[in-house]
PDB file of C-alpha atoms and ligand atoms in Angstrom:
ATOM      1  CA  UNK A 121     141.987  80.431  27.077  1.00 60.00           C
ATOM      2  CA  UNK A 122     139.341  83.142  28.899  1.00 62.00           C
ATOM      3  CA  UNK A 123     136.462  80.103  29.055  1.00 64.00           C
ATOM      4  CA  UNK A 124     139.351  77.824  30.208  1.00 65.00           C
ATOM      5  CA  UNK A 125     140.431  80.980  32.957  1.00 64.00           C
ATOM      6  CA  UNK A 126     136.445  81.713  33.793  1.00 63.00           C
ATOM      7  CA  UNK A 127     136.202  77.850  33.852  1.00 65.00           C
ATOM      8  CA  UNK A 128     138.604  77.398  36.550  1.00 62.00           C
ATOM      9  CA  UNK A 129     137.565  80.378  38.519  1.00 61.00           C
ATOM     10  CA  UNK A 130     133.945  79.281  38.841  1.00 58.00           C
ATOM     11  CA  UNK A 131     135.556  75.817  39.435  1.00 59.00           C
ATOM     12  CA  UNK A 132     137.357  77.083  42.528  1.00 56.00           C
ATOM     13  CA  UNK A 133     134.488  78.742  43.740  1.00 51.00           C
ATOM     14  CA  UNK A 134     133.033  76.130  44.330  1.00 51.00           C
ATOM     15  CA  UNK A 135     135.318  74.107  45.317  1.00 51.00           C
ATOM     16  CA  UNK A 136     135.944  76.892  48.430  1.00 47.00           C
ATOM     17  CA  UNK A 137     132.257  76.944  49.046  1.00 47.00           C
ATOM     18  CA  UNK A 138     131.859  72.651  49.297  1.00 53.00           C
ATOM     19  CA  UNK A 139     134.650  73.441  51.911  1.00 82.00           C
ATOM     20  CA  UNK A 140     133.347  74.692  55.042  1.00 97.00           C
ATOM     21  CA  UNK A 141     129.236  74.084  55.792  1.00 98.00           C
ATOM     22  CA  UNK A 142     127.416  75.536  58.522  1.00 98.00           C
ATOM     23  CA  UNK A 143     125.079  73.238  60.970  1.00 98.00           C
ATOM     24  CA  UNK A 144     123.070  75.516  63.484  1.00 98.00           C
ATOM     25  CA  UNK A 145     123.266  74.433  67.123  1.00 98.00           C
ATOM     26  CA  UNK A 146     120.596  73.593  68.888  1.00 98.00           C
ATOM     27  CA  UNK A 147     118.469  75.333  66.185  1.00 98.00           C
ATOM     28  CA  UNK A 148     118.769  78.811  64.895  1.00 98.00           C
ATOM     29  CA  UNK A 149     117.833  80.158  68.344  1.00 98.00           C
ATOM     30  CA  UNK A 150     119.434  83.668  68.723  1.00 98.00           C
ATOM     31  CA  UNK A 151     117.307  84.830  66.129  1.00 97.00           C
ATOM     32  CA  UNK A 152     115.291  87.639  65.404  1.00 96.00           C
ATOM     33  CA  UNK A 153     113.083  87.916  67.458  1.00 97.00           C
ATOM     34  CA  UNK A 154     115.052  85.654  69.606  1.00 98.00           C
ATOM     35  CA  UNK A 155     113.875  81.799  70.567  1.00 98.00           C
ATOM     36  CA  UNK A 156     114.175  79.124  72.628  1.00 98.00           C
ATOM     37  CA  UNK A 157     117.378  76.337  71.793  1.00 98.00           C
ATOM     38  CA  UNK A 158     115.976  73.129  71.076  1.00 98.00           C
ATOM     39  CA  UNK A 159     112.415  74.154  69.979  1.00 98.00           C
ATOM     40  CA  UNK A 160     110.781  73.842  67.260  1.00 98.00           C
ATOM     41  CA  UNK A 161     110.756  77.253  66.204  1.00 98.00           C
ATOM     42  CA  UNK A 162     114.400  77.294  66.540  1.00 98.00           C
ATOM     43  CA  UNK A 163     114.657  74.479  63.783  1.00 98.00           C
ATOM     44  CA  UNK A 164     112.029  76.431  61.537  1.00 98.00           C
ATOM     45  CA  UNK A 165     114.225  79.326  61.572  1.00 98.00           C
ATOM     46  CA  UNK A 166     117.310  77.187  60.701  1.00 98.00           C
ATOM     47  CA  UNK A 167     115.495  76.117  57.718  1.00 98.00           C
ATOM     48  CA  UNK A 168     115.023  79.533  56.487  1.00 98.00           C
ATOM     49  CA  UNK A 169     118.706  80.152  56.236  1.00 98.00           C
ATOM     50  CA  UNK A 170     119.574  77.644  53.708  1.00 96.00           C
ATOM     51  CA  UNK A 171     122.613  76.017  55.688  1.00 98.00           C
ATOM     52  CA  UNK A 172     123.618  72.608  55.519  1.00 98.00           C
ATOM     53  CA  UNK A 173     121.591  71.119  58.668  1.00 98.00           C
ATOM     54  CA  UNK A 174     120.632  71.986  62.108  1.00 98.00           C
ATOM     55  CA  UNK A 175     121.509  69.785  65.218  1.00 98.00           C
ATOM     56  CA  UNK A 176     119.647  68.639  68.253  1.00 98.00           C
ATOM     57  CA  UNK A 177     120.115  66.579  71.789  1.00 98.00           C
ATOM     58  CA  UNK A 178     117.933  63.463  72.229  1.00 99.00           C
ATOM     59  CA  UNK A 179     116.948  62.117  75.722  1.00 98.00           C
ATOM     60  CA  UNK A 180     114.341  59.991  77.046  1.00 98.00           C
ATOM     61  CA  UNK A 181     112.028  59.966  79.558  1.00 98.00           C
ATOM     62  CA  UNK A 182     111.415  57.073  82.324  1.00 98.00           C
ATOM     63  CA  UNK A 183     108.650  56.034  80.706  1.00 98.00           C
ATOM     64  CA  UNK A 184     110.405  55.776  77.276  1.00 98.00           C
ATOM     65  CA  UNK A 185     109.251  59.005  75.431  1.00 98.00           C
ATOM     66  CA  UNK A 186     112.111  60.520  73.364  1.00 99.00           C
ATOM     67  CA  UNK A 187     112.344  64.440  73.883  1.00 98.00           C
ATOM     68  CA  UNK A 188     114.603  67.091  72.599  1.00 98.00           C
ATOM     69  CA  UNK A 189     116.545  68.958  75.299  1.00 98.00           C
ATOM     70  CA  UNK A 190     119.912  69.443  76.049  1.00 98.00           C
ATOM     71  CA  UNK A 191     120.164  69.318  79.918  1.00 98.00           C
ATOM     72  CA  UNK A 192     119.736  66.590  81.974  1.00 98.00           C
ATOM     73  CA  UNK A 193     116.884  68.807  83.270  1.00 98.00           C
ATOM     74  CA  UNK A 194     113.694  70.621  82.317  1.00 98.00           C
ATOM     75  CA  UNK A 195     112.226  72.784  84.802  1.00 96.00           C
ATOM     76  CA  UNK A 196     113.492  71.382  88.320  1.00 97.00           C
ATOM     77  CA  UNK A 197     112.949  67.783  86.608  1.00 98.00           C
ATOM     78  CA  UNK A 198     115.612  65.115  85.786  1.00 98.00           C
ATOM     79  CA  UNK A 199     114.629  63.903  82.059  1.00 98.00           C
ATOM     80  CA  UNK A 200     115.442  60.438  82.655  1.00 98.00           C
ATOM     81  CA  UNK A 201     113.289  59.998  86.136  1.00 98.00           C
ATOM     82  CA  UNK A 202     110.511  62.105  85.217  1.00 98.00           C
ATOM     83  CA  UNK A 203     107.152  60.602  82.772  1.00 98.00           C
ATOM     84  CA  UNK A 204     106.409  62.978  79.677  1.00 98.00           C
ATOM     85  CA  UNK A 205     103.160  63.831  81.119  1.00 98.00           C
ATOM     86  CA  UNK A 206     105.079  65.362  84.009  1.00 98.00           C
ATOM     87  CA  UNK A 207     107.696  67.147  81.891  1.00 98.00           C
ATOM     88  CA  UNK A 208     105.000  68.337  79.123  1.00 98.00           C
ATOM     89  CA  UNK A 209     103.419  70.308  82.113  1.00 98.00           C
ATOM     90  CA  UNK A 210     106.300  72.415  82.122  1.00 98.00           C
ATOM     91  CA  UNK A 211     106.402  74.498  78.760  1.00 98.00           C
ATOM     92  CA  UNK A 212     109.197  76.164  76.989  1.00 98.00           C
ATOM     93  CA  UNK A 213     110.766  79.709  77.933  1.00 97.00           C
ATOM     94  CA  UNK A 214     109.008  80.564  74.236  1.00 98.00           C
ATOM     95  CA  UNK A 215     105.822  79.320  75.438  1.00 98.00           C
ATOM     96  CA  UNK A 216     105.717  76.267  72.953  1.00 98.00           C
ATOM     97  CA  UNK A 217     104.730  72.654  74.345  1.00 98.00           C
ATOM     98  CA  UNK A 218     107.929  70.170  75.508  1.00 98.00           C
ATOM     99  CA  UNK A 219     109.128  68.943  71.976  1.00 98.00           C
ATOM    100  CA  UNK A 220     109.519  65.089  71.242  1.00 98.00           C
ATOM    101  CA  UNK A 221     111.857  63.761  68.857  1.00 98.00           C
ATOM    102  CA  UNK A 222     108.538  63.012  66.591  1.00 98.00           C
ATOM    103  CA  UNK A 223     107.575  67.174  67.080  1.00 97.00           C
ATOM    104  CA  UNK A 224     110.960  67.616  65.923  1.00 98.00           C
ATOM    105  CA  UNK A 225     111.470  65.508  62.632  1.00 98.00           C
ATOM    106  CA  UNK A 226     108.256  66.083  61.563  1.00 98.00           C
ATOM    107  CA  UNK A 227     109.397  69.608  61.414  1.00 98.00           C
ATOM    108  CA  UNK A 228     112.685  68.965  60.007  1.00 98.00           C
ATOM    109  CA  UNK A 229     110.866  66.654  57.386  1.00 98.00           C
ATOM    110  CA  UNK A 230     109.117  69.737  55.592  1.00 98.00           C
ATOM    111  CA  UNK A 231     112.227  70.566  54.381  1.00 98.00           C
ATOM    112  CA  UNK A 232     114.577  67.772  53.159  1.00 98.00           C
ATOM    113  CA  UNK A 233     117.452  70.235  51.533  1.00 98.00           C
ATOM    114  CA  UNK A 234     118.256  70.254  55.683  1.00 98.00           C
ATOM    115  CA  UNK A 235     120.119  67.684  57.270  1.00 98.00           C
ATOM    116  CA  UNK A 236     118.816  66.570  60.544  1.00 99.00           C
ATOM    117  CA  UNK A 237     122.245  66.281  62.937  1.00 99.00           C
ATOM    118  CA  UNK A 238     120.832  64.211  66.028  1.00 99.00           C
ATOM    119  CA  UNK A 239     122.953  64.017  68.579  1.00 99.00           C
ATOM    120  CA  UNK A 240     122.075  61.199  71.096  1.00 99.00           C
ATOM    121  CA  UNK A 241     123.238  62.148  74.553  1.00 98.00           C
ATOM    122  CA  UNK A 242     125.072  59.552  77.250  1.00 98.00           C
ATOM    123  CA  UNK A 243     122.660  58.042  79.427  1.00 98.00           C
ATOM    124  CA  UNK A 244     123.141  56.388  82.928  1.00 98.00           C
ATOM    125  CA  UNK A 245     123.943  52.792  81.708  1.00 98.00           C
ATOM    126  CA  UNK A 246     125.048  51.531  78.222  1.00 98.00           C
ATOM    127  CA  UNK A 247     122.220  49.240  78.029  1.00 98.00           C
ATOM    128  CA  UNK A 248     119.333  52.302  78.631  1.00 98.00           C
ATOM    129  CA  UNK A 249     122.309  54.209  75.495  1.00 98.00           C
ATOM    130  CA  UNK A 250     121.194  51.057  73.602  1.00 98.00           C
ATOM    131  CA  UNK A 251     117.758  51.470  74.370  1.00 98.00           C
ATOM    132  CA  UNK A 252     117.415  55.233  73.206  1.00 98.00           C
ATOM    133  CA  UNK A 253     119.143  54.484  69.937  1.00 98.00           C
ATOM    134  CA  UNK A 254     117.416  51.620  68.466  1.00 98.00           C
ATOM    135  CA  UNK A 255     114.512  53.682  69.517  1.00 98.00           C
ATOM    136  CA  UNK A 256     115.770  56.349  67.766  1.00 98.00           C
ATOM    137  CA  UNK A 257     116.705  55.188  64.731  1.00 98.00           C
ATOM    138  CA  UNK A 258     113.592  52.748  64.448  1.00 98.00           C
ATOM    139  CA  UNK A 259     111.701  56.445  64.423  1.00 98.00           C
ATOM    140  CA  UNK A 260     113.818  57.532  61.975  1.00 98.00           C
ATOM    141  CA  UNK A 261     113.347  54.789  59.796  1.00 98.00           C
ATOM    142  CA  UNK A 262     109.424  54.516  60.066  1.00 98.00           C
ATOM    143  CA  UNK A 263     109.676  58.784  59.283  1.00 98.00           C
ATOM    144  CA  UNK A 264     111.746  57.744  55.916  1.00 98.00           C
ATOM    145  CA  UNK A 265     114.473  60.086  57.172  1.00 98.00           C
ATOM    146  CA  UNK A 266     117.277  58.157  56.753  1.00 98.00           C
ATOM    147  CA  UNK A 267     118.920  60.494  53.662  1.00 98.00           C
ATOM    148  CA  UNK A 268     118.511  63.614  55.817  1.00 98.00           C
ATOM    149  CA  UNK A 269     119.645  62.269  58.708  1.00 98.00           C
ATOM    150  CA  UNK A 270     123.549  62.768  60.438  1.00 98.00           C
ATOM    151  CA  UNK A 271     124.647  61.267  63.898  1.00 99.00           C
ATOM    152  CA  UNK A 272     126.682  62.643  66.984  1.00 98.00           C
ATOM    153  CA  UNK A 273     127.333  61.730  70.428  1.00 99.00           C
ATOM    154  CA  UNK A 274     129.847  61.967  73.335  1.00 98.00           C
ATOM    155  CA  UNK A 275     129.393  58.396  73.765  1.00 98.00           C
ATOM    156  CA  UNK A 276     131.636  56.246  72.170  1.00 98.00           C
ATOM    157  CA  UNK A 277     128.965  53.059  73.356  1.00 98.00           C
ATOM    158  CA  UNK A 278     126.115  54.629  71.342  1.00 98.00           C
ATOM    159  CA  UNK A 279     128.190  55.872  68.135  1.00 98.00           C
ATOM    160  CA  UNK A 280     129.054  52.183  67.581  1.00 98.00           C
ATOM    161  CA  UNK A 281     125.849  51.133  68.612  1.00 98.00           C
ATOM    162  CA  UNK A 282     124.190  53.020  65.571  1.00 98.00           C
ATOM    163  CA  UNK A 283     127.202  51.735  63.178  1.00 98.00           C
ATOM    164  CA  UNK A 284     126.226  48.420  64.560  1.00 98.00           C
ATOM    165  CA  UNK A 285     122.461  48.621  63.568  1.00 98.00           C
ATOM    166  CA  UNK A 286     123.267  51.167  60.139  1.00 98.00           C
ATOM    167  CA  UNK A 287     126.446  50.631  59.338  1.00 98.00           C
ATOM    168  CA  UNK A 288     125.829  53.071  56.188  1.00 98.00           C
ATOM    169  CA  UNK A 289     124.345  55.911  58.629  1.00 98.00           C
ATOM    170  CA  UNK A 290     127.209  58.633  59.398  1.00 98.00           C
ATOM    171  CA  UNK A 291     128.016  59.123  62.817  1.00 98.00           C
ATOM    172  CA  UNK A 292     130.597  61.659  64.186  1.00 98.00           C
ATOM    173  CA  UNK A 293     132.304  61.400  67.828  1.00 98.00           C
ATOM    174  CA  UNK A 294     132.319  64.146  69.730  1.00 98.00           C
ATOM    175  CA  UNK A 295     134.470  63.631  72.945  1.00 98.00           C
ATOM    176  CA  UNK A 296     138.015  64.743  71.341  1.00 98.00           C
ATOM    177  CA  UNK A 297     140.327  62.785  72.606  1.00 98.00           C
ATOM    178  CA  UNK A 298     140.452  59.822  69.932  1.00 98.00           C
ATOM    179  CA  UNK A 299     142.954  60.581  67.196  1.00 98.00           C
ATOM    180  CA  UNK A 300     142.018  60.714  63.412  1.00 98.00           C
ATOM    181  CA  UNK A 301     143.808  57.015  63.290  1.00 98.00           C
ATOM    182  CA  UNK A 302     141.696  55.926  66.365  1.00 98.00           C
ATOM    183  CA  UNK A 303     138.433  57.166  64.814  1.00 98.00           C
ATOM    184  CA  UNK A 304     139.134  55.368  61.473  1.00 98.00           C
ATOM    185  CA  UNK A 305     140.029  52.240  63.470  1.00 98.00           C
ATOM    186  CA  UNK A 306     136.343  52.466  65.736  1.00 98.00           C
ATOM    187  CA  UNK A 307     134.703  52.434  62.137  1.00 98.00           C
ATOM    188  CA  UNK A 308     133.111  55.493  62.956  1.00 98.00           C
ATOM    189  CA  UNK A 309     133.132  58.267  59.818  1.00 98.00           C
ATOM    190  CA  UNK A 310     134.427  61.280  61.757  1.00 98.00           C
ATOM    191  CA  UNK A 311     135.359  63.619  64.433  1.00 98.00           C
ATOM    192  CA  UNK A 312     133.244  66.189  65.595  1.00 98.00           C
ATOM    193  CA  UNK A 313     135.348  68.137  68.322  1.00 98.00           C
ATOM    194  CA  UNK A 314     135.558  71.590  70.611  1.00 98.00           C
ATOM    195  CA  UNK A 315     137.661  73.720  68.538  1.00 98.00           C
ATOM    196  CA  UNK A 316     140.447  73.821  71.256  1.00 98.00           C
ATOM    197  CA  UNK A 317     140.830  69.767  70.605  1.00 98.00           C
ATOM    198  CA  UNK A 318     142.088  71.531  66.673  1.00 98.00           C
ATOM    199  CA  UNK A 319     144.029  74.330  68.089  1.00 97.00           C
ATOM    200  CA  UNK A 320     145.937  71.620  70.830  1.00 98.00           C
ATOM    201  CA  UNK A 321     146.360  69.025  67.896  1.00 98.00           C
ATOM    202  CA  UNK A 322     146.850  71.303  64.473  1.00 97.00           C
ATOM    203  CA  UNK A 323     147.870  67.957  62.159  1.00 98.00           C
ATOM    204  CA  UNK A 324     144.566  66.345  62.933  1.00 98.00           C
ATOM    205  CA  UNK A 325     142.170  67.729  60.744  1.00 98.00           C
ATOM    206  CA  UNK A 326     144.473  67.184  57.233  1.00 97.00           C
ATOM    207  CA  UNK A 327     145.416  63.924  58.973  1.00 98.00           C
ATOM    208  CA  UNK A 328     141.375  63.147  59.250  1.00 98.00           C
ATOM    209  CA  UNK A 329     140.800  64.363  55.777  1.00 96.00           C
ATOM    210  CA  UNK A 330     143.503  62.190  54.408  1.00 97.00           C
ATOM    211  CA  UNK A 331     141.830  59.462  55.633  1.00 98.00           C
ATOM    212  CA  UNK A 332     138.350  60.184  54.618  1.00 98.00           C
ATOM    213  CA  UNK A 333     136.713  60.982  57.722  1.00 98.00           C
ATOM    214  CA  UNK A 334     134.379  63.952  58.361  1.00 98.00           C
ATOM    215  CA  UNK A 335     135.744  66.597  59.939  1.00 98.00           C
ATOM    216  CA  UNK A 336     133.392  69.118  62.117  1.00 98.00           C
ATOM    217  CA  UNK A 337     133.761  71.151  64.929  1.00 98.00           C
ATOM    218  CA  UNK A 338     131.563  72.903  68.104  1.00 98.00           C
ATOM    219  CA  UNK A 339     130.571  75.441  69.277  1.00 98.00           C
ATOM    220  CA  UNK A 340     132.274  77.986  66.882  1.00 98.00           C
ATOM    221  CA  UNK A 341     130.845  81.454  67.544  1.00 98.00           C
ATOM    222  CA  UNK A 342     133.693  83.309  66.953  1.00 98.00           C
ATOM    223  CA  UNK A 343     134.052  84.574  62.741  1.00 97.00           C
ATOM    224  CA  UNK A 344     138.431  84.242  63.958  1.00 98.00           C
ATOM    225  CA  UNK A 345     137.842  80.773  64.905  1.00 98.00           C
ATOM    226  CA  UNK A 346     135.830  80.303  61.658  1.00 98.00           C
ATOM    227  CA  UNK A 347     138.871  81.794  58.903  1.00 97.00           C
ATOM    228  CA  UNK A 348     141.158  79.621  61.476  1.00 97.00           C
ATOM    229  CA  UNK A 349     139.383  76.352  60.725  1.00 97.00           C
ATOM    230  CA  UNK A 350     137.997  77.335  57.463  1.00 97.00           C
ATOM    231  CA  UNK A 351     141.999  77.744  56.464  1.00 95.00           C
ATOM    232  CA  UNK A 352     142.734  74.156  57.623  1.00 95.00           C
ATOM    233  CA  UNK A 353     140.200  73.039  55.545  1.00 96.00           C
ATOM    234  CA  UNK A 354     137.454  71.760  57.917  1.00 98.00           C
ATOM    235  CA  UNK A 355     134.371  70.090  56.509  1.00 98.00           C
ATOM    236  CA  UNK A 356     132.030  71.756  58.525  1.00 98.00           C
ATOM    237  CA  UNK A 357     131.416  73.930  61.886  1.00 98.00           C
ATOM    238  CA  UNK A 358     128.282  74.123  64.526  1.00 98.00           C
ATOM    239  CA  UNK A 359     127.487  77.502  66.015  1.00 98.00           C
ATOM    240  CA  UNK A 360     125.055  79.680  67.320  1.00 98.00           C
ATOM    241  CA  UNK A 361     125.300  82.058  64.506  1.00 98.00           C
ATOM    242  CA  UNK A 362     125.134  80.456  61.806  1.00 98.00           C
ATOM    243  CA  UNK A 363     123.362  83.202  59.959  1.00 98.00           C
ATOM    244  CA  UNK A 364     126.628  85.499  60.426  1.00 97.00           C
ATOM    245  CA  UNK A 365     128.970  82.401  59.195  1.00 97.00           C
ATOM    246  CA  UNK A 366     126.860  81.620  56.174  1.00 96.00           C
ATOM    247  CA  UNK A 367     128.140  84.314  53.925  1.00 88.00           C
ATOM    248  CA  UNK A 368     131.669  84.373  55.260  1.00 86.00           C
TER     249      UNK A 368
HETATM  250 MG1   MG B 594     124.177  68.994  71.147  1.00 73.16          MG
END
């Protein structure tokens, strides 16, 4: 009866612990010392805290380069009109060169018990979306990174786009206004929303689990937020501290 008591309890544990995983946001950036978001140095730190995964925008430039950053700009430059050489003149705030998606998974490849969340971001026209994902993913591919790697993006266009090309790739939405039901019927694999979209709508993340989708949430930097999620069983969160959620 005690091994069958101790059984359960260590049972349990884990079963609370596979409930809620962290993902760092843009990196593990408000560090000690502090970084930049989005560098590489931000993603090395993330892999030191033995979290789930660590997430990351992906843009490209006008002449085709894909770059990590999470504004449309870098410096006074728009991303998107800009060539690389002109952007890499500009360096980070933390002194390091403009990173590249290839900077950035060769990083993220040094440790594989870290899952690589890429979020692609909207671009100006679907067919330049369509452009930077099959780019993307081809890069992905050639890097063998396909078992460490998790997708996201406000755009519905390019989270069908990757289903289209790997349909066995996971790929979250992140705009929040397409119920559980909706997500399910896009044949996407779940909902990554702002934690208001789960405050507004309290049925949808047992509704989402019930139907097997993932269920994640931004940017939760707030430990209340975290118990209030973590309670309704969410899969997983993204914040900026996810050295502070880890243990919780
Ligand atoms: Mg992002």
């Amino acid at each position: 009866m005690k091994k069958y008591i101790l059984g359960l309890a260590v049972l349990s544990t884990v079963v609370m612990k596979a409930q809620t995983q962290i993902i760092a946001h843009r990196g593990f950036f408000q560090a000690q010392p502090p970084t930049t978001e989005n560098s590489v140095k931000s993603l090395e730190n993330a892999q030191k805290l033995k979290i789930y995964g660590s997430e990351f925008d992906v843009r490209m430039t006008k002449d085709g380069v894909l770059v990590i950053n999470h504004d449309e700009h870098h410096g006074d430059m728009e991303i998107s009109e800009t060539s690389f050489k002109e952007l890499e003149a500009v360096k980070l705030s933390n002194g390091e060169k403009f990173p590249t998606l290839k900077d950035y998974l060769k990083q993220g490849k040094k440790d594989p018990s870290l899952k690589l969340i890429v979020e692609i971001k909207p671009a100006k026209t679907p067919e330049i979306e369509n452009e930077i994902t099959q780019k993307t993913l081809k890069m992905i591919r050639d890097m063998k990174l396909e078992n460490q790697t998790e997708y996201i993006s406000f755009s519905l266009n390019i989270c069908k786009q990757i289903k289209k090309l790997e349909p066995k790739f996971k790929v979250q939405y992140l705009n929040g206004e397409l119920s559980p039901e909706q997500i399910k019927n896009e044949g996407l694999d779940g909902m990554d929303y702002h934690y208001s979209v789960f405050q507004k709508n309290p049925t949808w993340i047992s509704e989402a689990k019930t139907l097997g989708l993932i269920t994640n949430s931004w940017t939760v930097n707030d430990p209340a937020v975290y118990e209030e999620l973590k309670k309704q069983g969410i899969g997983f969160v993204t914040t900026n501290i996810p050295d502070q959620l880890k243990n919780k």
